[in-house]
mmCIF file of C-alpha atoms in Angstrom:
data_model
loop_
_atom_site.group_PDB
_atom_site.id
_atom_site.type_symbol
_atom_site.label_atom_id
_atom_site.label_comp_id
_atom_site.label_asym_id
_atom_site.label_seq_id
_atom_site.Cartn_x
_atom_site.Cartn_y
_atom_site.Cartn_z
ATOM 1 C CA UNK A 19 69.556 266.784 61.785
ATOM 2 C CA UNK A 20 70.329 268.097 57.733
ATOM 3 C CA UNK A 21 67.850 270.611 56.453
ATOM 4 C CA UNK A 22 68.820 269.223 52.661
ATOM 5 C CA UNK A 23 65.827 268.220 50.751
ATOM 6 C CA UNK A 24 66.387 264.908 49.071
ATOM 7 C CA UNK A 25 63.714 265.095 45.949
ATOM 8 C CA UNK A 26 65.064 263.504 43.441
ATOM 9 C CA UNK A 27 67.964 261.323 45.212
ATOM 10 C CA UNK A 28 67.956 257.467 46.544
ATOM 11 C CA UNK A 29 67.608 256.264 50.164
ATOM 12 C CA UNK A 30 69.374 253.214 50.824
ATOM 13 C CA UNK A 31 68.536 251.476 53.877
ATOM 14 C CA UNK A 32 71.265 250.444 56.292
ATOM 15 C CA UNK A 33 72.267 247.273 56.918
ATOM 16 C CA UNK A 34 70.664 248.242 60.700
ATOM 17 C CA UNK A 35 67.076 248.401 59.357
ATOM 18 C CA UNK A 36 65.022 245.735 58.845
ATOM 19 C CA UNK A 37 61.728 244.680 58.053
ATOM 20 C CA UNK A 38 60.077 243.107 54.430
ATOM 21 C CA UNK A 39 59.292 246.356 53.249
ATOM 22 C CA UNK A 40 62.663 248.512 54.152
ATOM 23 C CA UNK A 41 65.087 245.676 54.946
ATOM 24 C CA UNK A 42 68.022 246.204 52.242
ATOM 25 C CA UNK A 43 65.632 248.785 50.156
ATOM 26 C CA UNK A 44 66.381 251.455 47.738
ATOM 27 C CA UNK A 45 63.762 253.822 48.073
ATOM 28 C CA UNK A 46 63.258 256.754 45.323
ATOM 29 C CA UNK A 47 62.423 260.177 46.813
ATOM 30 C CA UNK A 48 59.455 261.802 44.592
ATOM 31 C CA UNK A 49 59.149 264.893 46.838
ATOM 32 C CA UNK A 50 60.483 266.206 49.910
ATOM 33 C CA UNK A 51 60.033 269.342 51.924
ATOM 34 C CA UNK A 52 59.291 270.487 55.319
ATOM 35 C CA UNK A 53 56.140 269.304 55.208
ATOM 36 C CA UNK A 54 57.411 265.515 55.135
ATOM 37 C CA UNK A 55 58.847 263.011 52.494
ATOM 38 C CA UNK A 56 57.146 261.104 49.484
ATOM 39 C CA UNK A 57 58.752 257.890 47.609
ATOM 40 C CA UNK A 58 58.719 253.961 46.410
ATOM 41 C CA UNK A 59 60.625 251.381 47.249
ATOM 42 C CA UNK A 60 62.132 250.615 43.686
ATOM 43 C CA UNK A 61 63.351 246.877 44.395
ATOM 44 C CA UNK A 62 60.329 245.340 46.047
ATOM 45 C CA UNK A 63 58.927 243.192 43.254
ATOM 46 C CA UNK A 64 55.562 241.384 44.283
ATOM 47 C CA UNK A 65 54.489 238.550 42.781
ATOM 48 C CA UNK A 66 50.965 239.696 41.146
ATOM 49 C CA UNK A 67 51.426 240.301 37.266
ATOM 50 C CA UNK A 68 50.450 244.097 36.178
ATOM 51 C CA UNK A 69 47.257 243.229 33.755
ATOM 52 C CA UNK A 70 45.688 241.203 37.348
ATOM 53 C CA UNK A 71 45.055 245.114 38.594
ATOM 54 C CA UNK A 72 45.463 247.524 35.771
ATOM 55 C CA UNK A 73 44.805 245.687 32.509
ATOM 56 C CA UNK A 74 46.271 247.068 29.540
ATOM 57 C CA UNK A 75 49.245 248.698 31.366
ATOM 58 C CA UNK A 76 51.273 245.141 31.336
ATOM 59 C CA UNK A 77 52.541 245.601 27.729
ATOM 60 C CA UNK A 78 53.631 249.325 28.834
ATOM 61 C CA UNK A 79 55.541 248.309 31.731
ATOM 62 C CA UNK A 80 59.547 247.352 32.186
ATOM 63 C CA UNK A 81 60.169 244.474 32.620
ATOM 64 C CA UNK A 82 60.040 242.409 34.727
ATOM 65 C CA UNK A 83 55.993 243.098 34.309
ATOM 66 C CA UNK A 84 55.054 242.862 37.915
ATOM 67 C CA UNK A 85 53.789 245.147 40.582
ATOM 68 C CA UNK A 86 56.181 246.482 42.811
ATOM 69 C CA UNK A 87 55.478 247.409 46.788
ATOM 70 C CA UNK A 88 56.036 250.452 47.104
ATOM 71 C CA UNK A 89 55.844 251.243 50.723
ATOM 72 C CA UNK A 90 53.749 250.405 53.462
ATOM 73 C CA UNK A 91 51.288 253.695 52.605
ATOM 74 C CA UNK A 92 47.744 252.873 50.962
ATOM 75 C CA UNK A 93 49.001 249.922 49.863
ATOM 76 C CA UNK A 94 45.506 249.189 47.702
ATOM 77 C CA UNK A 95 46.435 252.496 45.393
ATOM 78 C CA UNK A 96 48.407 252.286 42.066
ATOM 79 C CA UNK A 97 50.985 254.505 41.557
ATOM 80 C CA UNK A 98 52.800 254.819 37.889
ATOM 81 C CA UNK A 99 55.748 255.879 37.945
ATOM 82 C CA UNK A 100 57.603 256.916 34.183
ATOM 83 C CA UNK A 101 60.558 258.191 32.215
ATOM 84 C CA UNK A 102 59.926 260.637 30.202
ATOM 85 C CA UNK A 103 62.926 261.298 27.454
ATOM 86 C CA UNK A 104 63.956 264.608 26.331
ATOM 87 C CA UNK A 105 62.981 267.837 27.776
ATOM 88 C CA UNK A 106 59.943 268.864 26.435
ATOM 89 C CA UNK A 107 56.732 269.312 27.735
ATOM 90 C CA UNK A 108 55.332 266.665 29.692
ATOM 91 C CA UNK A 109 53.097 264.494 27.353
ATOM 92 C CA UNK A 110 49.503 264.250 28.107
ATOM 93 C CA UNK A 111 48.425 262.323 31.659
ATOM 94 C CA UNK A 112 51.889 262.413 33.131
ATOM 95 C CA UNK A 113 53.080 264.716 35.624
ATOM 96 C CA UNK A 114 57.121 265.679 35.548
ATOM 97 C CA UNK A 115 58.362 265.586 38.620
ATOM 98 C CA UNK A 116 62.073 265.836 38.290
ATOM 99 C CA UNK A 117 64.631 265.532 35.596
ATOM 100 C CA UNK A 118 62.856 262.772 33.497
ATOM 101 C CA UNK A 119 60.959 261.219 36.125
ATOM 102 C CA UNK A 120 57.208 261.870 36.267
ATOM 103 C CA UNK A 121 53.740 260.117 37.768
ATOM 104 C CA UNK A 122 51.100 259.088 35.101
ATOM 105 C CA UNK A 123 47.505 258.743 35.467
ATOM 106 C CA UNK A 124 46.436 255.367 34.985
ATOM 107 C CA UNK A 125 43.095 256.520 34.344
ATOM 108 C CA UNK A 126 43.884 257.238 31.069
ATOM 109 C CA UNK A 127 43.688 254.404 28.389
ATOM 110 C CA UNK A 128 47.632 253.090 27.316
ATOM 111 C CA UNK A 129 47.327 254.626 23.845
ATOM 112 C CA UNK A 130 47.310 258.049 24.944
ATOM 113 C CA UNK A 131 51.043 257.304 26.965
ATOM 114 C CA UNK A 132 52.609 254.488 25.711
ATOM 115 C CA UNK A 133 54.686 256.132 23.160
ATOM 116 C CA UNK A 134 56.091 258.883 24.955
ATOM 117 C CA UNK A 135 57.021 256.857 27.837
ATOM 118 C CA UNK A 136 60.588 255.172 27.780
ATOM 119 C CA UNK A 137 60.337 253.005 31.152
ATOM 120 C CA UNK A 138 57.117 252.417 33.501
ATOM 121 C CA UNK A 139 56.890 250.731 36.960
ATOM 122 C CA UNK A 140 53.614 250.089 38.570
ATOM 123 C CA UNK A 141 53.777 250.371 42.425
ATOM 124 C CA UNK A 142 51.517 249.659 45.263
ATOM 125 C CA UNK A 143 51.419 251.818 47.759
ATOM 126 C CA UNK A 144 54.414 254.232 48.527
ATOM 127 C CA UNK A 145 56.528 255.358 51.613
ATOM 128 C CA UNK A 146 55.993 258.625 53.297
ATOM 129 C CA UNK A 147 57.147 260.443 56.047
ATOM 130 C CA UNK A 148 55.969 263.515 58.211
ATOM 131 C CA UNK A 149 57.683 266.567 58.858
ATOM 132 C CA UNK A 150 61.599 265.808 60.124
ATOM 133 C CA UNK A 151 60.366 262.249 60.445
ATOM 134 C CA UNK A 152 63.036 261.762 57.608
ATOM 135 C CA UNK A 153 65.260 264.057 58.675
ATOM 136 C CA UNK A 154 65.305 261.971 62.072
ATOM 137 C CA UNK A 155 66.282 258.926 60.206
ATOM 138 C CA UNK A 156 69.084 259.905 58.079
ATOM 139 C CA UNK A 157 70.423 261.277 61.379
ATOM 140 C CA UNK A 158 69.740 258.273 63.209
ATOM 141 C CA UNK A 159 71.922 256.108 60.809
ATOM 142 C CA UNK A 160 68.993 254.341 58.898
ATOM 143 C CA UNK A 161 69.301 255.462 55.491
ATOM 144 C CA UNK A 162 72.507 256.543 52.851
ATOM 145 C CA UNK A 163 71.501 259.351 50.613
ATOM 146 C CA UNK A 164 73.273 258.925 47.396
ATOM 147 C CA UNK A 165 72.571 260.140 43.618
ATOM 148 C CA UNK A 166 70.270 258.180 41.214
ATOM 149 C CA UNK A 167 71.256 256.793 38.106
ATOM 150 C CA UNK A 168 68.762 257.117 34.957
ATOM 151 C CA UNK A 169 68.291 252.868 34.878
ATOM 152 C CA UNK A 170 67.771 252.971 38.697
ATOM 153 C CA UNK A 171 63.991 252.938 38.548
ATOM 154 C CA UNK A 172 63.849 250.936 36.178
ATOM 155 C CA UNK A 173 66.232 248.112 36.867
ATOM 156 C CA UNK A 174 65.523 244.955 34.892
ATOM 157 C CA UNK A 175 66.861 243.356 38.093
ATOM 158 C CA UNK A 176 65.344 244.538 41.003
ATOM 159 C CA UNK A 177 66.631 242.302 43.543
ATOM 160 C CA UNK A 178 70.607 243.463 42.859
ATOM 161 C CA UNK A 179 69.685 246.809 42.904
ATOM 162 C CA UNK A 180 70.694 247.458 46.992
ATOM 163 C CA UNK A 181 74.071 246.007 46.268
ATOM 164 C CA UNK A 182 74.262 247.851 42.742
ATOM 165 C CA UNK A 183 73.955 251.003 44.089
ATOM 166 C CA UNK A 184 76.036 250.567 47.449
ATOM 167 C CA UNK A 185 78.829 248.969 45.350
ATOM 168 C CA UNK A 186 78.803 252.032 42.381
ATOM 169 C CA UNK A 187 79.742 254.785 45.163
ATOM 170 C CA UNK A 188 83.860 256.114 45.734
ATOM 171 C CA UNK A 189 83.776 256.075 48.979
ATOM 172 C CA UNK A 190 83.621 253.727 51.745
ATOM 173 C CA UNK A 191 79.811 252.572 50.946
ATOM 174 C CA UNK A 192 80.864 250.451 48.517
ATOM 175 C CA UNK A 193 81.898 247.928 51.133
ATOM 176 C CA UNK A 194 78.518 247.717 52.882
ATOM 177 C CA UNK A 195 77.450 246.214 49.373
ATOM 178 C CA UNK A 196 79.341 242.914 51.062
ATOM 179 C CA UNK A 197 77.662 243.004 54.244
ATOM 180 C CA UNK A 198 75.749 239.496 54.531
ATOM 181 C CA UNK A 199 72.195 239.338 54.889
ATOM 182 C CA UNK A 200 72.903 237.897 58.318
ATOM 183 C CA UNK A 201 75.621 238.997 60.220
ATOM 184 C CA UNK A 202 76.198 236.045 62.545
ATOM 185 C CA UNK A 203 76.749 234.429 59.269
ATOM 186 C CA UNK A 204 79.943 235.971 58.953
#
């Protein structure tokens, strides 16, 4: 079992794990400690447009200007997640997390965000984990743990984003990028 924290770094689910809401996902990690594991699934677009549950926040959004599922935890909460350029203080209603990345309260009224922000994603729900409950998983052989890139979050396509990332690494990952959907397929 690692004791590395992953804040900050992507999950990629196995070819092993299935399921609508982990099958082939690339999950962001907001925050991770001993305490357990925080993140969104970044390429689970859903079909409702943004303005349906947060009007006002469609125009701020990257496209495409959906909500995305972002894990199977209170899935009837909003969370915003931003980019943030430069390394200044975090603007008004948004909370830094990591490098660029931060959270932003929806709450407040676009104005007040919109122009500091350069990418937004609206998510429902998010994925957590309790203590070594992620540790256990890595170990098992459910998820890679590999580096983000800055347009990861914020993919303008969502759906390529498993095979994106999987194919973008030097080692032997890459490969699993060609791994079909359905194995007896092959």
């Amino acid at each position: 079992m690692s004791s590395a924290f992953h804040t900050g770094r992507l999950l990629v689910a196995t070819p092993a794990v299935e399921g609508e809401v982990f099958g082939r996902s690339v999950v962001l990690v907001l925050h991770h400690d001993r305490d357990g594991a925080q993140g969104v699934v970044l390429n689970k677009p859903l079909t409702a447009e943004v303005d349906s549950v947060l009007p006002g926040w469609q125009r701020v959004v990257t496209a495409p200007p959906v909500l995305f599922q972002g894990g199977p935890v209170s899935t009837t909460s909003a969370l915003g997640l931003v980019t943030v350029p430069g390394d200044e203080l975090e603007p008004l209603a948004v909370k830094r997390l990591f490098g660029s990345i931060g959270i932003v309260d929806l709450d407040v009224p676009t104005p007040v965000v919109e122009a500091e922000l350069a990418g937004m994603r609206i998510f429902a729900g998010y994925a957590g984990w309790d203590a070594g409950q992620l540790e256990g998983e890595i170990g098992r052989g459910d998820w890679y743990v590999v580096d983000v890139e800055v347009r990861d979050p914020f993919t303008t396509t969502p759906g390529a984003l498993w095979r994106e990332v999987l194919r973008r690494q030097s080692d032997s990952l890459a490969f699993v990028a060609n791994f079909p959907d359905d194995p007896s397929m092959n």
